[in-house]
Coordinates of C-alpha atoms in Angstrom, one line a residue:
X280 CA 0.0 0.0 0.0
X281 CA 3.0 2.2 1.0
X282 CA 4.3 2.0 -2.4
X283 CA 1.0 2.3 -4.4
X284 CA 0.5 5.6 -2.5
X285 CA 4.4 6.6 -3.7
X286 CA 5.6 7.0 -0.1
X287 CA 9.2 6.6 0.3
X288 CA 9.8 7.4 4.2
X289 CA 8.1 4.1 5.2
X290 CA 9.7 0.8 5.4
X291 CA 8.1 -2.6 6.6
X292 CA 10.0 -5.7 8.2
X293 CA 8.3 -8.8 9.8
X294 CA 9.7 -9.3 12.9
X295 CA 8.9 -11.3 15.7
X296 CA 7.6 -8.7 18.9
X297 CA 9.3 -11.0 21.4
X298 CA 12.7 -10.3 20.2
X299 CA 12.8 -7.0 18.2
X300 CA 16.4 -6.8 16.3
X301 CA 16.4 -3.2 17.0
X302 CA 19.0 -1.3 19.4
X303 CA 17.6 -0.2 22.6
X304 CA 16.0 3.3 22.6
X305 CA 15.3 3.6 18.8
X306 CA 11.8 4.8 18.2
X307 CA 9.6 7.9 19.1
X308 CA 6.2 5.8 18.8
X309 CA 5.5 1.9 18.4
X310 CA 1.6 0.8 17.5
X311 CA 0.4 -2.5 17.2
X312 CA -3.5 -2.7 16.1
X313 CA -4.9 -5.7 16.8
X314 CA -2.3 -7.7 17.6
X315 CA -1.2 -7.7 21.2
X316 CA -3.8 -10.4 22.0
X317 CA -1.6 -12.3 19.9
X318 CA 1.8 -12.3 21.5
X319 CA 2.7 -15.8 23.2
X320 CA 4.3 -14.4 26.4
X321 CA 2.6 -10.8 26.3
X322 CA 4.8 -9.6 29.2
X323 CA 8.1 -10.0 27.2
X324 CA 6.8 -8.5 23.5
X325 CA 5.5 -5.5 26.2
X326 CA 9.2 -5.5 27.9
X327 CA 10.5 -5.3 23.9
X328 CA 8.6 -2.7 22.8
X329 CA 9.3 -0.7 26.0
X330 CA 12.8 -1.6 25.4
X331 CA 13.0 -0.1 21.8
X332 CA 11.0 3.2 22.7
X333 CA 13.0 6.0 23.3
X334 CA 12.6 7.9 27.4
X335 CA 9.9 9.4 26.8
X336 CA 8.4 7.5 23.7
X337 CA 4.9 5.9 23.4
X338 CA 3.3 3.1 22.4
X339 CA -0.2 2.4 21.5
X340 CA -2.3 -0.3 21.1
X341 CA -6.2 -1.4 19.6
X342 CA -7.3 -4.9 20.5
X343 CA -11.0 -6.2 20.1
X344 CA -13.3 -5.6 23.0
X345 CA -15.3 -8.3 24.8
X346 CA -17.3 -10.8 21.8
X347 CA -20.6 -9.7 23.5
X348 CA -20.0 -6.1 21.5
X349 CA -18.6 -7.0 18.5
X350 CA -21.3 -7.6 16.2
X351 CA -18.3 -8.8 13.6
X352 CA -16.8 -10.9 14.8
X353 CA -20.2 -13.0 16.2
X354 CA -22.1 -12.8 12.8
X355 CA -18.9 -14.6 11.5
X356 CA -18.1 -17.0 14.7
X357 CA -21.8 -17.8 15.7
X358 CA -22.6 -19.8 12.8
X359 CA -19.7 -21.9 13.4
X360 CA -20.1 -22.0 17.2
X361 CA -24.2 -23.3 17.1
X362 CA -22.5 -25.9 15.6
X363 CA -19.6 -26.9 18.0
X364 CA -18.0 -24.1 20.4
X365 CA -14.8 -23.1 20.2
X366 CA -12.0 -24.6 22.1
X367 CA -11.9 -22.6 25.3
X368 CA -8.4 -21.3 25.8
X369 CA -6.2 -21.4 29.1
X370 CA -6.2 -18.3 30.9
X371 CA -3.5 -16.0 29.9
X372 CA -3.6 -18.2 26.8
X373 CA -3.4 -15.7 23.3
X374 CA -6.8 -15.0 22.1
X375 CA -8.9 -12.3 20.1
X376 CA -10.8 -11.2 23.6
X377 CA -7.8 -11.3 25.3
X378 CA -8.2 -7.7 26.5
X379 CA -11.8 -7.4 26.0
X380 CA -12.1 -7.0 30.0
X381 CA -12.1 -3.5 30.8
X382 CA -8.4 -2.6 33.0
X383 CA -7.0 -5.7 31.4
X384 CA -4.5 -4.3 29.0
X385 CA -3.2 -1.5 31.3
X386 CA -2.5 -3.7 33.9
X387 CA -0.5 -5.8 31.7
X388 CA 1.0 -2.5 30.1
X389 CA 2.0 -1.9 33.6
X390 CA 3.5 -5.1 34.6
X391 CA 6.2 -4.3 31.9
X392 CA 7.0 -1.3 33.3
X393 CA 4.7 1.6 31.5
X394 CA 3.9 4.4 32.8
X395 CA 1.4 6.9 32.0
X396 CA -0.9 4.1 30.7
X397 CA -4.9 4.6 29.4
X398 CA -7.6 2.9 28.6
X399 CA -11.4 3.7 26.3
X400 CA -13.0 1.3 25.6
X401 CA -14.8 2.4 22.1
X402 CA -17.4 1.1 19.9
X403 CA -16.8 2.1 16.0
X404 CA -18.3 1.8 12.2
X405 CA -16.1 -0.4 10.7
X406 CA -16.8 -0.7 7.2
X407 CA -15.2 -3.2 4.2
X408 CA -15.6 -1.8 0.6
X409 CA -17.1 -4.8 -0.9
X410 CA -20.4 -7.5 -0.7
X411 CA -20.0 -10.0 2.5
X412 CA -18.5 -12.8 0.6
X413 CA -15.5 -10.3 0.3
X414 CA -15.5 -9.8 3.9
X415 CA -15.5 -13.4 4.9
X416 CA -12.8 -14.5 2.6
X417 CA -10.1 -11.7 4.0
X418 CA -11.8 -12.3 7.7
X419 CA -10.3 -16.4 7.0
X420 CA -7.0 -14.4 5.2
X421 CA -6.2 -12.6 7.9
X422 CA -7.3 -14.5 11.5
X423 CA -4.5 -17.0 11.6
X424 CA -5.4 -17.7 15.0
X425 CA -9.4 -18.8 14.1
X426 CA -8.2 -20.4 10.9
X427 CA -7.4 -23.7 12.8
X428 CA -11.0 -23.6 14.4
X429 CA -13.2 -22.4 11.1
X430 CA -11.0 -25.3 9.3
X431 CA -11.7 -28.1 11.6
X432 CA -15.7 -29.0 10.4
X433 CA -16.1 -31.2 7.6
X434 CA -16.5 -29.6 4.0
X435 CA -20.3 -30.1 4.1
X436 CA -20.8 -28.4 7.7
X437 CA -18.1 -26.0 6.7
X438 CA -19.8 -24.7 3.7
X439 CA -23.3 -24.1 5.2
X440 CA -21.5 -22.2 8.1
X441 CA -19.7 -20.0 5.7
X442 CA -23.1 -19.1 4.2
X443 CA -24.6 -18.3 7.4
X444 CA -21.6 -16.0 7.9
X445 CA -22.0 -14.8 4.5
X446 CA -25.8 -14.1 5.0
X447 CA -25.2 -12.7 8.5
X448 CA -22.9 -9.8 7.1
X449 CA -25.3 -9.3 4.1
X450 CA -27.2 -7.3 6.7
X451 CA -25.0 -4.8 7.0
X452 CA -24.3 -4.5 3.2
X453 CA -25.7 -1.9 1.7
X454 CA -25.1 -2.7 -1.7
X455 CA -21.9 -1.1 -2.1
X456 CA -19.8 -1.9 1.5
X457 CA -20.7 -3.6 4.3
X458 CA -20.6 -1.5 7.5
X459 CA -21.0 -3.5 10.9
X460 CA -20.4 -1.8 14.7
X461 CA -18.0 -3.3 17.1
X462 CA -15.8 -2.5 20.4
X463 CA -12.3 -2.4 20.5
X464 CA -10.0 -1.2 23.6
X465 CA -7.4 1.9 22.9
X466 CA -4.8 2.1 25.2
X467 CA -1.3 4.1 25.2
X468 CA 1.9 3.9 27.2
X469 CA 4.7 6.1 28.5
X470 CA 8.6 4.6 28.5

């Protein structure tokens, strides 16, 4: 995208959070949207990022809110999960709602030594620019972590899920983009 739009001051590099090959005290700002549910041992990618910002420097973070207020991600998991629930993870265990409890993120902002930490909870129009089969093919793209679990139901089962999904969004789609509500947690930190 960086390139489409002919900027040449960005760079990207895939790098693993939990061991960031950059010196110590090298950024202004770090962001991570919707990914620090993700990281395996959140207390150490936290302790990296910290470790990378310069004195001063902040780092912010988006990560879905509790499932009970994201009408997203439930039109696409409740047809699946009427027909077998999800695996339940451990606590502490990497999941989408990780942080959906409200305090949750701060307090493991905290723990890694931020300071200067908030929290908003917010609920927002997210909108994809296409019909709702669109929508659930980059939803399977891009949630590695569901993948295994949408994945697991036999082709049959599978397909009449998908449909439901696919239906489920279609009420949201207004014939051009489908626009659906859904919480998500803000929260910023202070090195």
């Amino acid at each position: 995208h960086a390139t489409r739009a002919g900027l040449r001051n960005v760079s990207c590099t895939v790098v693993d959070a939990h061991q960031l090959p950059y010196p110590d005290a090298s950024f202004d700002r770090v962001t991570c949207r919707l990914g620090v549910m993700f990281f395996w041992d959140c207390r150490r990618a936290l302790e990296e990022i910290r470790r990378v910002l310069k004195p001063g420097g902040v780092a912010g973070f988006i990560a879905w809110g509790p499932v009970e207020r994201n009408e997203y991600m439930r039109a696409a998991l409740d047809p699946f999960k009427k027909r077998q629930p999800p695996p339940v993870p451990p606590p502490g265990a990497p999941h989408p709602y990780r942080f959906g409890a409200a305090g949750s993120l701060t307090a493991e902002l905290r723990g890694a030594g931020f300071t200067d930490t908030t929290e908003e909870a917010r609920n927002v129009r997210m909108t994809w620019p296409g019909p709702p089969a669109e929508l659930w093919t980059r939803l399977h793209e891009v949630s590695a972590p569901m993948r295994p679990y949408f994945d697991s139901f036999p082709p049959e089962v599978r397909a009449e899920a998908i449909q439901e999904v696919i239906a489920g969004f279609a009420k949201y789609f207004d014939g051009r983009e489908v626009v659906i509500r859904t919480d998500i947690v803000v929260a910023s930190a202070t090195k």
